[in-house]
Every structure is written in structure tokens, then in C-alpha cells.
mmCIF file of N, CA and C and ligand atoms in Angstrom:
data_model
loop_
_atom_site.group_PDB
_atom_site.id
_atom_site.type_symbol
_atom_site.label_atom_id
_atom_site.label_comp_id
_atom_site.label_asym_id
_atom_site.label_seq_id
_atom_site.Cartn_x
_atom_site.Cartn_y
_atom_site.Cartn_z
ATOM 1 N N MET A 1 101.608 79.448 113.953
ATOM 2 C CA MET A 1 102.656 80.485 114.119
ATOM 3 C C MET A 1 103.324 80.766 112.766
ATOM 4 N N GLU A 2 103.324 82.060 112.396
ATOM 5 C CA GLU A 2 103.963 82.413 111.125
ATOM 6 C C GLU A 2 105.460 82.170 111.197
ATOM 7 N N ASN A 3 106.069 81.892 110.035
ATOM 8 C CA ASN A 3 107.526 81.741 110.072
ATOM 9 C C ASN A 3 108.263 82.786 109.265
ATOM 10 N N GLU A 4 107.507 83.765 108.711
ATOM 11 C CA GLU A 4 108.223 84.911 108.146
ATOM 12 C C GLU A 4 107.413 86.192 108.302
ATOM 13 N N PRO A 5 108.149 87.322 108.400
ATOM 14 C CA PRO A 5 107.470 88.589 108.663
ATOM 15 C C PRO A 5 106.553 89.015 107.528
ATOM 16 N N ARG A 6 105.478 89.705 107.896
ATOM 17 C CA ARG A 6 104.603 90.332 106.892
ATOM 18 C C ARG A 6 104.883 91.831 106.897
ATOM 19 N N GLY A 7 104.608 92.471 105.781
ATOM 20 C CA GLY A 7 104.714 93.925 105.712
ATOM 21 C C GLY A 7 106.110 94.413 105.400
ATOM 22 N N GLU A 8 106.315 95.698 105.682
ATOM 23 C CA GLU A 8 107.551 96.406 105.315
ATOM 24 C C GLU A 8 108.419 96.575 106.559
ATOM 25 N N LEU A 9 109.721 96.403 106.385
ATOM 26 C CA LEU A 9 110.639 96.656 107.509
ATOM 27 C C LEU A 9 110.650 98.159 107.781
ATOM 28 N N VAL A 10 110.230 98.552 108.998
ATOM 29 C CA VAL A 10 110.133 99.989 109.282
ATOM 30 C C VAL A 10 111.160 100.447 110.311
ATOM 31 N N ILE A 11 111.703 99.528 111.089
ATOM 32 C CA ILE A 11 112.771 99.910 112.025
ATOM 33 C C ILE A 11 113.544 98.656 112.399
ATOM 34 N N ARG A 12 114.848 98.843 112.621
ATOM 35 C CA ARG A 12 115.703 97.706 112.979
ATOM 36 C C ARG A 12 116.766 98.207 113.954
ATOM 37 N N THR A 13 116.916 97.502 115.056
ATOM 38 C CA THR A 13 117.862 97.959 116.066
ATOM 39 C C THR A 13 118.340 96.761 116.888
ATOM 40 N N ILE A 14 119.172 97.043 117.889
ATOM 41 C CA ILE A 14 119.676 95.970 118.754
ATOM 42 C C ILE A 14 119.231 96.233 120.189
ATOM 43 N N ALA A 15 118.716 95.213 120.864
ATOM 44 C CA ALA A 15 118.303 95.345 122.261
ATOM 45 C C ALA A 15 119.558 95.443 123.133
ATOM 46 N N MET A 16 119.615 96.498 123.931
ATOM 47 C CA MET A 16 120.811 96.801 124.728
ATOM 48 C C MET A 16 120.543 96.593 126.224
ATOM 49 N N PRO A 17 121.596 96.442 127.018
ATOM 50 C CA PRO A 17 121.404 96.240 128.469
ATOM 51 C C PRO A 17 120.571 97.339 129.125
ATOM 52 N N ARG A 18 120.681 98.577 128.646
ATOM 53 C CA ARG A 18 119.914 99.682 129.268
ATOM 54 C C ARG A 18 118.402 99.527 129.072
ATOM 55 N N ASP A 19 117.985 98.646 128.161
ATOM 56 C CA ASP A 19 116.554 98.489 127.860
ATOM 57 C C ASP A 19 115.904 97.343 128.643
ATOM 58 N N THR A 20 116.606 96.803 129.634
ATOM 59 C CA THR A 20 116.076 95.640 130.366
ATOM 60 C C THR A 20 115.216 96.038 131.568
ATOM 61 N N ASN A 21 114.342 95.115 131.959
ATOM 62 C CA ASN A 21 113.577 95.264 133.201
ATOM 63 C C ASN A 21 114.351 94.557 134.326
ATOM 64 N N PRO A 22 113.840 94.603 135.558
ATOM 65 C CA PRO A 22 114.597 94.003 136.663
ATOM 66 C C PRO A 22 114.828 92.487 136.522
ATOM 67 N N ASN A 23 114.074 91.816 135.663
ATOM 68 C CA ASN A 23 114.315 90.379 135.428
ATOM 69 C C ASN A 23 115.455 90.126 134.458
ATOM 70 N N GLY A 24 115.927 91.197 133.821
ATOM 71 C CA GLY A 24 116.990 91.018 132.833
ATOM 72 C C GLY A 24 116.462 90.819 131.423
ATOM 73 N N ASP A 25 115.129 90.792 131.268
ATOM 74 C CA ASP A 25 114.538 90.730 129.925
ATOM 75 C C ASP A 25 114.311 92.156 129.427
ATOM 76 N N ILE A 26 114.108 92.249 128.119
ATOM 77 C CA ILE A 26 113.877 93.582 127.563
ATOM 78 C C ILE A 26 112.506 94.089 127.997
ATOM 79 N N PHE A 27 112.483 95.342 128.404
ATOM 80 C CA PHE A 27 111.304 96.019 128.924
ATOM 81 C C PHE A 27 110.252 96.160 127.818
ATOM 82 N N GLY A 28 109.001 95.777 128.128
ATOM 83 C CA GLY A 28 107.929 95.851 127.134
ATOM 84 C C GLY A 28 107.710 97.266 126.601
ATOM 85 N N GLY A 29 107.894 98.239 127.459
ATOM 86 C CA GLY A 29 107.692 99.636 127.042
ATOM 87 C C GLY A 29 108.691 100.061 125.979
ATOM 88 N N TRP A 30 109.909 99.532 126.074
ATOM 89 C CA TRP A 30 110.917 99.855 125.052
ATOM 90 C C TRP A 30 110.480 99.286 123.702
ATOM 91 N N LEU A 31 109.969 98.058 123.748
ATOM 92 C CA LEU A 31 109.532 97.404 122.505
ATOM 93 C C LEU A 31 108.346 98.162 121.886
ATOM 94 N N MET A 32 107.407 98.578 122.735
ATOM 95 C CA MET A 32 106.263 99.354 122.238
ATOM 96 C C MET A 32 106.720 100.653 121.599
ATOM 97 N N SER A 33 107.730 101.240 122.190
ATOM 98 C CA SER A 33 108.264 102.491 121.647
ATOM 99 C C SER A 33 108.858 102.281 120.246
ATOM 100 N N GLN A 34 109.559 101.153 120.058
ATOM 101 C CA GLN A 34 110.115 100.845 118.728
ATOM 102 C C GLN A 34 108.982 100.635 117.729
ATOM 103 N N MET A 35 107.920 99.937 118.174
ATOM 104 C CA MET A 35 106.770 99.675 117.292
ATOM 105 C C MET A 35 106.086 100.981 116.908
ATOM 106 N N ASP A 36 105.975 101.875 117.884
ATOM 107 C CA ASP A 36 105.323 103.169 117.648
ATOM 108 C C ASP A 36 106.153 104.011 116.679
ATOM 109 N N LEU A 37 107.468 104.025 116.904
ATOM 110 C CA LEU A 37 108.347 104.796 116.010
ATOM 111 C C LEU A 37 108.252 104.277 114.578
ATOM 112 N N GLY A 38 108.366 102.960 114.440
ATOM 113 C CA GLY A 38 108.391 102.356 113.104
ATOM 114 C C GLY A 38 107.072 102.533 112.365
ATOM 115 N N SER A 39 105.966 102.237 113.059
ATOM 116 C CA SER A 39 104.679 102.352 112.373
ATOM 117 C C SER A 39 104.327 103.816 112.145
ATOM 118 N N GLY A 40 104.852 104.705 113.006
ATOM 119 C CA GLY A 40 104.639 106.144 112.810
ATOM 120 C C GLY A 40 105.297 106.637 111.526
ATOM 121 N N ILE A 41 106.463 106.078 111.207
ATOM 122 C CA ILE A 41 107.140 106.440 109.950
ATOM 123 C C ILE A 41 106.247 106.060 108.763
ATOM 124 N N LEU A 42 105.703 104.835 108.839
ATOM 125 C CA LEU A 42 104.840 104.352 107.748
ATOM 126 C C LEU A 42 103.567 105.204 107.638
ATOM 127 N N ALA A 43 102.967 105.517 108.781
ATOM 128 C CA ALA A 43 101.729 106.322 108.791
ATOM 129 C C ALA A 43 101.967 107.704 108.201
ATOM 130 N N SER A 44 103.079 108.303 108.595
ATOM 131 C CA SER A 44 103.386 109.649 108.119
ATOM 132 C C SER A 44 103.656 109.648 106.613
ATOM 133 N N LYS A 45 104.323 108.586 106.155
ATOM 134 C CA LYS A 45 104.601 108.440 104.723
ATOM 135 C C LYS A 45 103.296 108.275 103.945
ATOM 136 N N ARG A 46 102.391 107.446 104.480
ATOM 137 C CA ARG A 46 101.115 107.188 103.787
ATOM 138 C C ARG A 46 100.247 108.441 103.757
ATOM 139 N N ALA A 47 100.200 109.148 104.900
ATOM 140 C CA ALA A 47 99.321 110.318 104.991
ATOM 141 C C ALA A 47 99.961 111.555 104.376
ATOM 142 N N ARG A 48 101.269 111.509 104.219
ATOM 143 C CA ARG A 48 102.034 112.685 103.795
ATOM 144 C C ARG A 48 101.680 113.882 104.687
ATOM 145 N N ALA A 49 101.650 113.600 105.986
ATOM 146 C CA ALA A 49 101.255 114.619 106.971
ATOM 147 C C ALA A 49 101.815 114.228 108.331
ATOM 148 N N ARG A 50 101.714 115.174 109.247
ATOM 149 C CA ARG A 50 102.027 114.872 110.644
ATOM 150 C C ARG A 50 100.982 113.875 111.143
ATOM 151 N N VAL A 51 101.387 112.934 111.963
ATOM 152 C CA VAL A 51 100.431 111.963 112.503
ATOM 153 C C VAL A 51 100.612 111.842 114.015
ATOM 154 N N VAL A 52 99.530 111.427 114.685
ATOM 155 C CA VAL A 52 99.630 111.104 116.116
ATOM 156 C C VAL A 52 99.046 109.712 116.343
ATOM 157 N N THR A 53 99.576 109.045 117.341
ATOM 158 C CA THR A 53 99.032 107.736 117.728
ATOM 159 C C THR A 53 97.781 107.994 118.557
ATOM 160 N N VAL A 54 96.655 107.417 118.132
ATOM 161 C CA VAL A 54 95.428 107.612 118.922
ATOM 162 C C VAL A 54 95.107 106.365 119.743
ATOM 163 N N ALA A 55 95.545 105.181 119.295
ATOM 164 C CA ALA A 55 95.233 103.954 120.039
ATOM 165 C C ALA A 55 96.209 102.843 119.666
ATOM 166 N N MET A 56 96.371 101.931 120.600
ATOM 167 C CA MET A 56 97.115 100.688 120.356
ATOM 168 C C MET A 56 96.170 99.562 120.758
ATOM 169 N N GLU A 57 96.064 98.563 119.909
ATOM 170 C CA GLU A 57 95.101 97.486 120.177
ATOM 171 C C GLU A 57 95.791 96.129 120.143
ATOM 172 N N GLY A 58 95.276 95.231 120.960
ATOM 173 C CA GLY A 58 95.665 93.827 120.877
ATOM 174 C C GLY A 58 97.151 93.559 120.939
ATOM 175 N N LEU A 59 97.843 94.256 121.834
ATOM 176 C CA LEU A 59 99.283 94.044 121.936
ATOM 177 C C LEU A 59 99.545 92.714 122.646
ATOM 178 N N SER A 60 100.323 91.848 122.013
ATOM 179 C CA SER A 60 100.660 90.562 122.631
ATOM 180 C C SER A 60 102.160 90.366 122.639
ATOM 181 N N PHE A 61 102.688 90.106 123.829
ATOM 182 C CA PHE A 61 104.110 89.787 123.964
ATOM 183 C C PHE A 61 104.203 88.261 123.974
ATOM 184 N N LEU A 62 104.647 87.697 122.855
ATOM 185 C CA LEU A 62 104.577 86.248 122.654
ATOM 186 C C LEU A 62 105.804 85.510 123.179
ATOM 187 N N GLN A 63 106.968 86.181 123.053
ATOM 188 C CA GLN A 63 108.244 85.577 123.477
ATOM 189 C C GLN A 63 109.101 86.692 124.070
ATOM 190 N N PRO A 64 109.974 86.377 125.023
ATOM 191 C CA PRO A 64 110.842 87.427 125.564
ATOM 192 C C PRO A 64 111.879 87.897 124.534
ATOM 193 N N VAL A 65 112.311 89.141 124.713
ATOM 194 C CA VAL A 65 113.422 89.682 123.915
ATOM 195 C C VAL A 65 114.623 89.761 124.844
ATOM 196 N N GLU A 66 115.781 89.361 124.345
ATOM 197 C CA GLU A 66 116.976 89.317 125.179
ATOM 198 C C GLU A 66 118.017 90.305 124.698
ATOM 199 N N VAL A 67 118.884 90.700 125.624
ATOM 200 C CA VAL A 67 119.972 91.621 125.279
ATOM 201 C C VAL A 67 120.796 91.033 124.129
ATOM 202 N N GLY A 68 121.069 91.873 123.144
ATOM 203 C CA GLY A 68 121.874 91.437 121.996
ATOM 204 C C GLY A 68 121.037 90.978 120.810
ATOM 205 N N ASP A 69 119.740 90.738 121.032
ATOM 206 C CA ASP A 69 118.878 90.343 119.909
ATOM 207 C C ASP A 69 118.794 91.485 118.887
ATOM 208 N N THR A 70 118.746 91.119 117.627
ATOM 209 C CA THR A 70 118.442 92.100 116.585
ATOM 210 C C THR A 70 116.923 92.178 116.489
ATOM 211 N N VAL A 71 116.396 93.388 116.654
ATOM 212 C CA VAL A 71 114.953 93.600 116.738
ATOM 213 C C VAL A 71 114.478 94.321 115.475
ATOM 214 N N ALA A 72 113.527 93.708 114.769
ATOM 215 C CA ALA A 72 113.040 94.298 113.526
ATOM 216 C C ALA A 72 111.524 94.432 113.588
ATOM 217 N N CYS A 73 111.017 95.632 113.309
ATOM 218 C CA CYS A 73 109.570 95.866 113.283
ATOM 219 C C CYS A 73 109.107 95.916 111.839
ATOM 220 N N TYR A 74 108.064 95.161 111.567
ATOM 221 C CA TYR A 74 107.433 95.134 110.239
ATOM 222 C C TYR A 74 106.017 95.655 110.385
ATOM 223 N N ALA A 75 105.564 96.427 109.399
ATOM 224 C CA ALA A 75 104.227 97.021 109.508
ATOM 225 C C ALA A 75 103.623 97.190 108.127
ATOM 226 N N TRP A 76 102.297 97.287 108.111
ATOM 227 C CA TRP A 76 101.605 97.561 106.853
ATOM 228 C C TRP A 76 100.320 98.330 107.150
ATOM 229 N N VAL A 77 99.877 99.104 106.173
ATOM 230 C CA VAL A 77 98.645 99.869 106.347
ATOM 231 C C VAL A 77 97.492 98.945 105.978
ATOM 232 N N GLU A 78 96.697 98.578 106.975
ATOM 233 C CA GLU A 78 95.615 97.623 106.724
ATOM 234 C C GLU A 78 94.339 98.339 106.278
ATOM 235 N N LYS A 79 94.117 99.519 106.865
ATOM 236 C CA LYS A 79 92.869 100.227 106.555
ATOM 237 C C LYS A 79 93.088 101.728 106.689
ATOM 238 N N VAL A 80 92.529 102.455 105.719
ATOM 239 C CA VAL A 80 92.563 103.918 105.806
ATOM 240 C C VAL A 80 91.132 104.393 106.002
ATOM 241 N N GLY A 81 90.892 105.134 107.078
ATOM 242 C CA GLY A 81 89.570 105.715 107.331
ATOM 243 C C GLY A 81 89.515 107.113 106.744
ATOM 244 N N ARG A 82 88.733 107.997 107.361
ATOM 245 C CA ARG A 82 88.708 109.370 106.855
ATOM 246 C C ARG A 82 89.996 110.100 107.273
ATOM 247 N N THR A 83 90.262 110.071 108.592
ATOM 248 C CA THR A 83 91.487 110.730 109.073
ATOM 249 C C THR A 83 92.439 109.739 109.740
ATOM 250 N N SER A 84 91.989 108.482 109.887
ATOM 251 C CA SER A 84 92.796 107.521 110.648
ATOM 252 C C SER A 84 93.356 106.414 109.753
ATOM 253 N N MET A 85 94.381 105.751 110.270
ATOM 254 C CA MET A 85 94.992 104.603 109.588
ATOM 255 C C MET A 85 95.228 103.507 110.612
ATOM 256 N N LYS A 86 94.895 102.275 110.200
ATOM 257 C CA LYS A 86 95.079 101.114 111.074
ATOM 258 C C LYS A 86 96.318 100.365 110.587
ATOM 259 N N ILE A 87 97.305 100.241 111.464
ATOM 260 C CA ILE A 87 98.589 99.671 111.051
ATOM 261 C C ILE A 87 99.000 98.510 111.961
ATOM 262 N N PRO A 88 98.837 97.273 111.506
ATOM 263 C CA PRO A 88 99.365 96.146 112.273
ATOM 264 C C PRO A 88 100.892 96.159 112.258
ATOM 265 N N VAL A 89 101.470 95.763 113.389
ATOM 266 C CA VAL A 89 102.930 95.741 113.525
ATOM 267 C C VAL A 89 103.346 94.383 114.091
ATOM 268 N N GLU A 90 104.370 93.811 113.504
ATOM 269 C CA GLU A 90 104.966 92.575 114.044
ATOM 270 C C GLU A 90 106.424 92.862 114.407
ATOM 271 N N VAL A 91 106.859 92.310 115.539
ATOM 272 C CA VAL A 91 108.272 92.432 115.907
ATOM 273 C C VAL A 91 108.909 91.049 115.831
ATOM 274 N N TRP A 92 109.945 90.979 115.047
ATOM 275 C CA TRP A 92 110.696 89.724 114.885
ATOM 276 C C TRP A 92 112.118 89.957 115.394
ATOM 277 N N VAL A 93 112.677 88.968 116.071
ATOM 278 C CA VAL A 93 114.078 89.090 116.490
ATOM 279 C C VAL A 93 114.913 87.975 115.874
ATOM 280 N N GLU A 94 116.183 88.316 115.721
ATOM 281 C CA GLU A 94 117.179 87.269 115.466
ATOM 282 C C GLU A 94 118.018 87.227 116.727
ATOM 283 N N ARG A 95 118.073 86.062 117.357
ATOM 284 C CA ARG A 95 118.774 85.936 118.633
ATOM 285 C C ARG A 95 120.254 86.228 118.463
ATOM 286 N N PHE A 96 120.859 86.711 119.558
ATOM 287 C CA PHE A 96 122.278 87.052 119.578
ATOM 288 C C PHE A 96 123.104 85.889 119.016
ATOM 289 N N ARG A 97 123.863 86.170 118.001
ATOM 290 C CA ARG A 97 124.741 85.189 117.332
ATOM 291 C C ARG A 97 123.974 84.035 116.677
ATOM 292 N N GLN A 98 122.686 84.227 116.413
ATOM 293 C CA GLN A 98 121.927 83.196 115.676
ATOM 294 C C GLN A 98 121.224 83.846 114.498
ATOM 295 N N HIS A 99 121.973 84.584 113.716
ATOM 296 C CA HIS A 99 121.368 85.319 112.608
ATOM 297 C C HIS A 99 120.763 84.363 111.602
ATOM 298 N N GLY A 100 119.665 84.811 111.005
ATOM 299 C CA GLY A 100 119.009 84.018 109.976
ATOM 300 C C GLY A 100 117.861 83.176 110.481
ATOM 301 N N VAL A 101 117.586 83.222 111.803
ATOM 302 C CA VAL A 101 116.450 82.462 112.350
ATOM 303 C C VAL A 101 115.485 83.445 113.016
ATOM 304 N N PRO A 102 114.597 84.070 112.237
ATOM 305 C CA PRO A 102 113.706 85.069 112.834
ATOM 306 C C PRO A 102 112.628 84.444 113.724
ATOM 307 N N VAL A 103 112.376 85.094 114.861
ATOM 308 C CA VAL A 103 111.365 84.631 115.822
ATOM 309 C C VAL A 103 110.366 85.767 116.043
ATOM 310 N N LEU A 104 109.076 85.453 115.889
ATOM 311 C CA LEU A 104 108.038 86.462 116.135
ATOM 312 C C LEU A 104 107.868 86.626 117.650
ATOM 313 N N VAL A 105 108.115 87.847 118.157
ATOM 314 C CA VAL A 105 108.057 88.044 119.609
ATOM 315 C C VAL A 105 106.874 88.899 120.071
ATOM 316 N N THR A 106 106.432 89.804 119.230
ATOM 317 C CA THR A 106 105.358 90.715 119.649
ATOM 318 C C THR A 106 104.540 91.139 118.442
ATOM 319 N N ARG A 107 103.247 91.335 118.670
ATOM 320 C CA ARG A 107 102.420 91.912 117.612
ATOM 321 C C ARG A 107 101.383 92.839 118.239
ATOM 322 N N GLY A 108 100.893 93.764 117.437
ATOM 323 C CA GLY A 108 99.879 94.695 117.909
ATOM 324 C C GLY A 108 99.398 95.542 116.751
ATOM 325 N N VAL A 109 98.366 96.314 117.011
ATOM 326 C CA VAL A 109 97.824 97.180 115.960
ATOM 327 C C VAL A 109 97.848 98.615 116.478
ATOM 328 N N PHE A 110 98.427 99.497 115.683
ATOM 329 C CA PHE A 110 98.537 100.909 116.033
ATOM 330 C C PHE A 110 97.588 101.711 115.142
ATOM 331 N N ILE A 111 96.878 102.645 115.756
ATOM 332 C CA ILE A 111 95.973 103.508 114.991
ATOM 333 C C ILE A 111 96.525 104.935 115.037
ATOM 334 N N TYR A 112 96.680 105.500 113.866
ATOM 335 C CA TYR A 112 97.196 106.868 113.744
ATOM 336 C C TYR A 112 96.130 107.783 113.169
ATOM 337 N N VAL A 113 96.224 109.055 113.522
ATOM 338 C CA VAL A 113 95.360 110.077 112.926
ATOM 339 C C VAL A 113 96.263 111.133 112.299
ATOM 340 N N ALA A 114 95.948 111.511 111.068
ATOM 341 C CA ALA A 114 96.667 112.602 110.409
ATOM 342 C C ALA A 114 96.158 113.915 110.992
ATOM 343 N N VAL A 115 97.086 114.799 111.322
ATOM 344 C CA VAL A 115 96.684 116.071 111.949
ATOM 345 C C VAL A 115 97.382 117.247 111.275
ATOM 346 N N ASP A 116 96.763 118.428 111.447
ATOM 347 C CA ASP A 116 97.381 119.652 110.935
ATOM 348 C C ASP A 116 98.343 120.211 111.982
ATOM 349 N N GLU A 117 98.864 121.386 111.704
ATOM 350 C CA GLU A 117 99.859 121.986 112.609
ATOM 351 C C GLU A 117 99.301 122.238 114.009
ATOM 352 N N ALA A 118 97.984 122.420 114.081
ATOM 353 C CA ALA A 118 97.355 122.669 115.384
ATOM 354 C C ALA A 118 96.927 121.377 116.077
ATOM 355 N N GLY A 119 97.214 120.219 115.437
ATOM 356 C CA GLY A 119 96.858 118.936 116.045
ATOM 357 C C GLY A 119 95.429 118.511 115.774
ATOM 358 N N ARG A 120 94.766 119.171 114.813
ATOM 359 C CA ARG A 120 93.383 118.784 114.465
ATOM 360 C C ARG A 120 93.389 117.743 113.356
ATOM 361 N N PRO A 121 92.464 116.754 113.427
ATOM 362 C CA PRO A 121 92.432 115.707 112.396
ATOM 363 C C PRO A 121 92.211 116.276 110.996
ATOM 364 N N ILE A 122 92.931 115.718 110.035
ATOM 365 C CA ILE A 122 92.752 116.106 108.628
ATOM 366 C C ILE A 122 92.581 114.825 107.796
ATOM 367 N N PRO A 123 91.885 114.904 106.664
ATOM 368 C CA PRO A 123 91.654 113.691 105.868
ATOM 369 C C PRO A 123 92.952 113.097 105.312
ATOM 370 N N VAL A 124 92.978 111.767 105.302
ATOM 371 C CA VAL A 124 94.081 111.056 104.649
ATOM 372 C C VAL A 124 93.655 110.854 103.196
ATOM 373 N N GLN A 125 94.536 111.189 102.274
ATOM 374 C CA GLN A 125 94.179 111.056 100.858
ATOM 375 C C GLN A 125 93.953 109.594 100.506
ATOM 376 N N ARG A 126 93.012 109.387 99.610
ATOM 377 C CA ARG A 126 92.629 108.026 99.224
ATOM 378 C C ARG A 126 93.730 107.249 98.532
ATOM 379 N N GLU A 127 94.361 107.915 97.548
ATOM 380 C CA GLU A 127 95.323 107.184 96.726
ATOM 381 C C GLU A 127 96.649 106.986 97.468
ATOM 382 N N ALA A 128 97.325 105.872 97.147
ATOM 383 C CA ALA A 128 98.623 105.602 97.756
ATOM 384 C C ALA A 128 99.641 106.593 97.207
ATOM 385 N N PRO A 129 100.684 106.943 98.018
ATOM 386 C CA PRO A 129 101.675 107.895 97.539
ATOM 387 C C PRO A 129 102.487 107.338 96.383
HETATM 388 C C1 LIG B 1 94.050 111.933 117.785
HETATM 389 C C2 LIG B 1 93.172 113.132 118.061
HETATM 390 C C3 LIG B 1 93.694 114.339 117.282
HETATM 391 C C4 LIG B 1 91.761 112.767 117.581
HETATM 392 O O1 LIG B 1 90.932 113.831 117.887
HETATM 393 P P1 LIG B 1 89.352 113.592 117.978
HETATM 394 O O2 LIG B 1 88.737 114.899 118.275
HETATM 395 O O3 LIG B 1 89.068 112.421 118.853
HETATM 396 O O4 LIG B 1 89.012 113.250 116.474
HETATM 397 P P2 LIG B 1 87.876 112.327 115.905
HETATM 398 O O5 LIG B 1 86.849 111.947 116.910
HETATM 399 O O6 LIG B 1 87.426 113.026 114.645
HETATM 400 O O7 LIG B 1 88.654 110.994 115.486
HETATM 401 C C5 LIG B 1 89.595 111.015 114.446
HETATM 402 C C6 LIG B 1 89.763 109.607 113.928
HETATM 403 O O8 LIG B 1 90.368 108.815 114.951
HETATM 404 C C7 LIG B 1 89.573 107.660 115.196
HETATM 405 N N1 LIG B 1 89.688 107.339 116.613
HETATM 406 C C8 LIG B 1 89.550 108.195 117.655
HETATM 407 N N2 LIG B 1 89.749 107.541 118.808
HETATM 408 C C9 LIG B 1 90.026 106.260 118.485
HETATM 409 C C10 LIG B 1 90.313 105.084 119.246
HETATM 410 N N3 LIG B 1 90.385 105.109 120.580
HETATM 411 N N4 LIG B 1 90.541 103.951 118.579
HETATM 412 C C11 LIG B 1 90.495 103.882 117.228
HETATM 413 N N5 LIG B 1 90.221 104.975 116.434
HETATM 414 C C12 LIG B 1 89.990 106.137 117.083
HETATM 415 C C13 LIG B 1 88.161 108.059 114.801
HETATM 416 O O9 LIG B 1 87.375 106.912 114.505
HETATM 417 C C14 LIG B 1 88.449 108.894 113.573
HETATM 418 O O10 LIG B 1 88.732 108.054 112.462
HETATM 419 P P3 LIG B 1 88.222 108.376 110.959
HETATM 420 O O11 LIG B 1 88.377 109.857 110.706
HETATM 421 O O12 LIG B 1 89.147 107.602 110.062
HETATM 422 O O13 LIG B 1 86.823 107.928 110.868
HETATM 423 C C15 LIG B 1 93.138 113.485 119.597
HETATM 424 O O14 LIG B 1 92.435 112.455 120.281
HETATM 425 C C16 LIG B 1 94.510 113.623 120.172
HETATM 426 O O15 LIG B 1 95.181 114.632 119.964
HETATM 427 N N6 LIG B 1 94.970 112.614 120.953
HETATM 428 C C17 LIG B 1 96.311 112.619 121.503
HETATM 429 C C18 LIG B 1 97.298 111.982 120.512
HETATM 430 C C19 LIG B 1 98.674 111.874 121.116
HETATM 431 O O16 LIG B 1 99.153 112.793 121.735
HETATM 432 N N7 LIG B 1 99.306 110.720 120.906
HETATM 433 C C20 LIG B 1 100.554 110.433 121.498
HETATM 434 C C21 LIG B 1 100.333 109.837 122.831
HETATM 435 S S1 LIG B 1 101.776 109.929 123.812
#
């Protein structure tokens, strides 16, 4: 188990009561949405274009997220294809009132495609911005 995040901090927020499932834990869909938003920012920055999520792979919910946790998504561009980008995402939390002890709670890989105004795939430039 890793003990520190990899990649770039792409989004940071607080888990709120409205984001819970009927068990009182944070809803997995909310967490996926944060991962999608954060990695989408990175994908769009890398492609310098509009991007769409084409796939999510290997999503694992390793630990529950609780109300009040500080939720941070870290991501990096692992591979650039012709029009697609593979972006692993890790979610780390700091438990409510336990700042400074990050816990890895979720990981997954998001695949984005750069698209034009009509939503058609366009090449991602080779060089980094
Ligand atoms: C993304 C989209 C534009 C791709 O269109 P397409 O006609 O399938 O385009 P292509 O077949 O040329 O694939 C484009 C790239 O995506 C990759 N790709 C397509 N489906 C994939 C999948 N399921 N998993 C991983 N990569 C995939 C292809 O390998 C290709 O990569 P490359 O250019 O780097 O080699 C189209 O599928 C789409 O609009 N999907 C909906 C996206 C969306 O609305 N997302 C939000 C969901 S709420």
C-alpha cells in the first residue's frame, strides 16, 4: 500500500452529508464524478482541446469515505495515443479532524478522447504543453 499520492493534485473538496448513500457512507458515484472532473481538467490541459471520457477502467473502492473527510484527487497522464489519453487517478482522504494523515481510498484509470466542436476525435499533440 502506497503511503503518498502520485501525480498532480487536480481537485480537492470536502465530502458532505448530501453525498452519502443510505448506509451513511459517501456514495461511490459522487467519488467517480470528482475523479472524472479532476482528470478531465488534466486531459483538457494536456490536449489543449475539448475532451470526452470514453472509458473508466479498474475502479477500486479500497476504503470508505466519510462525511467531513477532505477528498483529494491526484492524476497523471500515463499514455498519449493518437486521439486518446490514459490517465490514472488516485483519491486520497484526510479524515475529519485528522489532517496530515492521507489515506488512499480509491483508484482507477480514466481514458479521454480529444474532440472537435462536433464531438469528432482529433489528434492529441505529441509534445507536452
Ligand atoms: C469518444 C468518442 C468521440 C470516440 O469516437 P469513436 O468513433 O469511437 O473514435 P475512435 O474509434 O477513433 O476512438 C478514438 C480513440 O478512443 C479510443 N477508445 C475508444 N473506445 C475506447 C474504450 N472503450 N476504451 C479505451 N479506449 C477507447 C480508441 O482506441 C482511440 O484511441 P487512439 O486514437 O489514441 O488510438 C465517442 O465514442 C463518443 O462520443 N463517446 C461518448 C463520450 C461521452 O459522452 N462521454 C461522457 C459520458 S457521460
